[in-house]
PDB file of C-alpha atoms in Angstrom:
ATOM      1  CA  MET A 971      -7.143   8.489 -13.020  1.00  0.00           C
ATOM      2  CA  ALA A 972      -8.740   5.164 -12.157  1.00  0.00           C
ATOM      3  CA  PHE A 973      -6.299   2.556 -10.851  1.00  0.00           C
ATOM      4  CA  THR A 974      -7.028  -1.150 -10.444  1.00  0.00           C
ATOM      5  CA  PRO A 975      -4.365  -3.400  -8.892  1.00  0.00           C
ATOM      6  CA  LEU A 976      -3.678  -6.712 -10.604  1.00  0.00           C
ATOM      7  CA  HIS A 977      -3.492 -10.232  -9.149  1.00  0.00           C
ATOM      8  CA  ASP A 978      -2.774 -10.225  -5.385  1.00  0.00           C
ATOM      9  CA  ARG A 979      -1.822  -6.565  -5.069  1.00  0.00           C
ATOM     10  CA  VAL A 980      -3.637  -3.866  -3.086  1.00  0.00           C
ATOM     11  CA  LEU A 981      -3.668  -0.068  -3.213  1.00  0.00           C
ATOM     12  CA  VAL A 982      -3.322   1.386   0.290  1.00  0.00           C
ATOM     13  CA  GLU A 983      -3.699   4.909   1.647  1.00  0.00           C
ATOM     14  CA  ARG A 984      -1.684   5.520   4.813  1.00  0.00           C
ATOM     15  CA  VAL A 985      -3.591   6.518   7.954  1.00  0.00           C
ATOM     16  CA  GLU A 986      -1.881   9.427   9.683  1.00  0.00           C
ATOM     17  CA  SER A 987      -0.688   8.786  13.222  1.00  0.00           C
ATOM     18  CA  ASP A 988      -1.305  10.972  16.260  1.00  0.00           C
ATOM     19  CA  GLU A 989       0.766  14.116  16.669  1.00  0.00           C
ATOM     20  CA  LYS A 990       0.901  13.714  20.452  1.00  0.00           C
ATOM     21  CA  THR A 991       2.138  10.939  22.706  1.00  0.00           C
ATOM     22  CA  ALA A 992      -0.089   9.338  25.344  1.00  0.00           C
ATOM     23  CA  GLY A 993       1.520  11.691  27.883  1.00  0.00           C
ATOM     24  CA  GLY A 994       0.601  14.773  25.841  1.00  0.00           C
ATOM     25  CA  LEU A 995       4.002  15.566  24.305  1.00  0.00           C
ATOM     26  CA  ILE A 996       3.871  16.918  20.760  1.00  0.00           C
ATOM     27  CA  ILE A 997       5.939  14.886  18.291  1.00  0.00           C
ATOM     28  CA  PRO A 998       7.924  17.123  15.904  1.00  0.00           C
ATOM     29  CA  GLU A 999       7.619  16.442  12.162  1.00  0.00           C
ATOM     30  CA  ALA A1000      11.288  15.371  11.909  1.00  0.00           C
ATOM     31  CA  ALA A1001      10.862  12.667  14.568  1.00  0.00           C
ATOM     32  CA  LYS A1002       7.708  11.115  13.129  1.00  0.00           C
ATOM     33  CA  GLU A1003       7.868   7.741  11.477  1.00  0.00           C
ATOM     34  CA  LYS A1004       5.666   6.864   8.548  1.00  0.00           C
ATOM     35  CA  PRO A1005       2.590   5.087   9.850  1.00  0.00           C
ATOM     36  CA  ALA A1006       2.308   1.333   9.312  1.00  0.00           C
ATOM     37  CA  GLU A1007      -1.490   1.495   9.247  1.00  0.00           C
ATOM     38  CA  GLY A1008      -3.538   2.051   6.165  1.00  0.00           C
ATOM     39  CA  LEU A1009      -6.878   1.830   4.444  1.00  0.00           C
ATOM     40  CA  VAL A1010      -7.313  -0.490   1.460  1.00  0.00           C
ATOM     41  CA  VAL A1011      -8.531   1.653  -1.446  1.00  0.00           C
ATOM     42  CA  ALA A1012      -8.630  -1.127  -4.066  1.00  0.00           C
ATOM     43  CA  ALA A1013      -7.727  -4.805  -4.267  1.00  0.00           C
ATOM     44  CA  GLY A1014      -6.901  -7.058  -7.197  1.00  0.00           C
ATOM     45  CA  ALA A1015      -8.875 -10.173  -8.138  1.00  0.00           C
ATOM     46  CA  GLY A1016      -6.367 -12.520  -6.473  1.00  0.00           C
ATOM     47  CA  ALA A1017      -3.473 -14.694  -7.583  1.00  0.00           C
ATOM     48  CA  LYS A1018      -3.915 -17.924  -9.542  1.00  0.00           C
ATOM     49  CA  ASP A1019      -2.809 -21.376  -8.414  1.00  0.00           C
ATOM     50  CA  GLU A1020      -1.018 -23.961 -10.594  1.00  0.00           C
ATOM     51  CA  SER A1021      -4.278 -25.132 -12.186  1.00  0.00           C
ATOM     52  CA  GLY A1022      -5.389 -21.567 -13.047  1.00  0.00           C
ATOM     53  CA  ASN A1023      -8.037 -21.187 -10.324  1.00  0.00           C
ATOM     54  CA  ARG A1024      -8.241 -17.826  -8.533  1.00  0.00           C
ATOM     55  CA  ILE A1025      -7.211 -17.667  -4.892  1.00  0.00           C
ATOM     56  CA  ALA A1026      -9.637 -15.292  -3.160  1.00  0.00           C
ATOM     57  CA  MET A1027      -8.209 -12.190  -1.472  1.00  0.00           C
ATOM     58  CA  ASP A1028      -8.527 -11.895   2.320  1.00  0.00           C
ATOM     59  CA  VAL A1029      -8.801  -8.081   2.155  1.00  0.00           C
ATOM     60  CA  LYS A1030     -11.208  -5.783   0.342  1.00  0.00           C
ATOM     61  CA  ALA A1031     -11.618  -2.053  -0.243  1.00  0.00           C
ATOM     62  CA  GLY A1032     -12.417  -0.273   3.029  1.00  0.00           C
ATOM     63  CA  ASP A1033     -10.448  -2.636   5.307  1.00  0.00           C
ATOM     64  CA  LYS A1034      -8.076  -1.011   7.826  1.00  0.00           C
ATOM     65  CA  ILE A1035      -4.769  -2.891   7.824  1.00  0.00           C
ATOM     66  CA  LEU A1036      -1.375  -3.092   9.495  1.00  0.00           C
ATOM     67  CA  PHE A1037       1.665  -3.613   7.262  1.00  0.00           C
ATOM     68  CA  GLY A1038       5.440  -3.863   7.565  1.00  0.00           C
ATOM     69  CA  LYS A1039       7.575  -0.740   7.872  1.00  0.00           C
ATOM     70  CA  TRP A1040       9.284  -1.217   4.487  1.00  0.00           C
ATOM     71  CA  SER A1041       6.338  -2.779   2.640  1.00  0.00           C
ATOM     72  CA  GLY A1042       5.043  -1.619  -0.701  1.00  0.00           C
ATOM     73  CA  THR A1043       5.995   0.804  -3.428  1.00  0.00           C
ATOM     74  CA  GLU A1044       5.084   4.470  -3.048  1.00  0.00           C
ATOM     75  CA  VAL A1045       3.020   5.921  -5.909  1.00  0.00           C
ATOM     76  CA  THR A1046       0.955   9.043  -6.473  1.00  0.00           C
ATOM     77  CA  VAL A1047      -2.632   8.468  -7.621  1.00  0.00           C
ATOM     78  CA  ASP A1048      -4.880  11.494  -8.208  1.00  0.00           C
ATOM     79  CA  GLY A1049      -2.454  13.681  -6.259  1.00  0.00           C
ATOM     80  CA  LYS A1050      -2.464  11.425  -3.166  1.00  0.00           C
ATOM     81  CA  GLU A1051       0.544   9.477  -1.927  1.00  0.00           C
ATOM     82  CA  MET A1052      -0.355   5.788  -1.723  1.00  0.00           C
ATOM     83  CA  LEU A1053       1.275   2.375  -1.576  1.00  0.00           C
ATOM     84  CA  ILE A1054       0.966  -0.648  -3.818  1.00  0.00           C
ATOM     85  CA  MET A1055       1.817  -3.891  -2.047  1.00  0.00           C
ATOM     86  CA  LYS A1056       1.250  -7.606  -2.278  1.00  0.00           C
ATOM     87  CA  GLU A1057      -1.366  -9.103  -0.017  1.00  0.00           C
ATOM     88  CA  SER A1058       1.394 -11.129   1.696  1.00  0.00           C
ATOM     89  CA  ASP A1059       2.965  -7.832   2.919  1.00  0.00           C
ATOM     90  CA  ILE A1060      -0.139  -7.171   5.023  1.00  0.00           C
ATOM     91  CA  LEU A1061       0.330  -8.276   8.637  1.00  0.00           C
ATOM     92  CA  GLY A1062      -3.314  -8.158   9.682  1.00  0.00           C
ATOM     93  CA  LEU A1063      -6.664  -6.419   9.810  1.00  0.00           C
ATOM     94  CA  ILE A1064      -7.470  -3.770  12.417  1.00  0.00           C
ATOM     95  CA  ALA A1065     -10.980  -3.977  13.859  1.00  0.00           C
TER      96      ALA A1065
END
């Protein structure tokens, strides 16, 4: 199924976090938090201002991002768990 976000929304695939701490301890599945990093899979065309002009998006497909812990709505697209969120929920780009 092809999915295209509308307006200022983005489709994000979570990036899995490490299974070990910096000290080498293995983190059990029950103690793991959902990662707040993701990869933008698709982005909408952008919101419109009062006069109807498009406001360009700051992110594009392929960007690695950081987002808030409770951001977005979980959906399943082509059997993969993903998030749909507004561009304003994105905290920043990861280089």
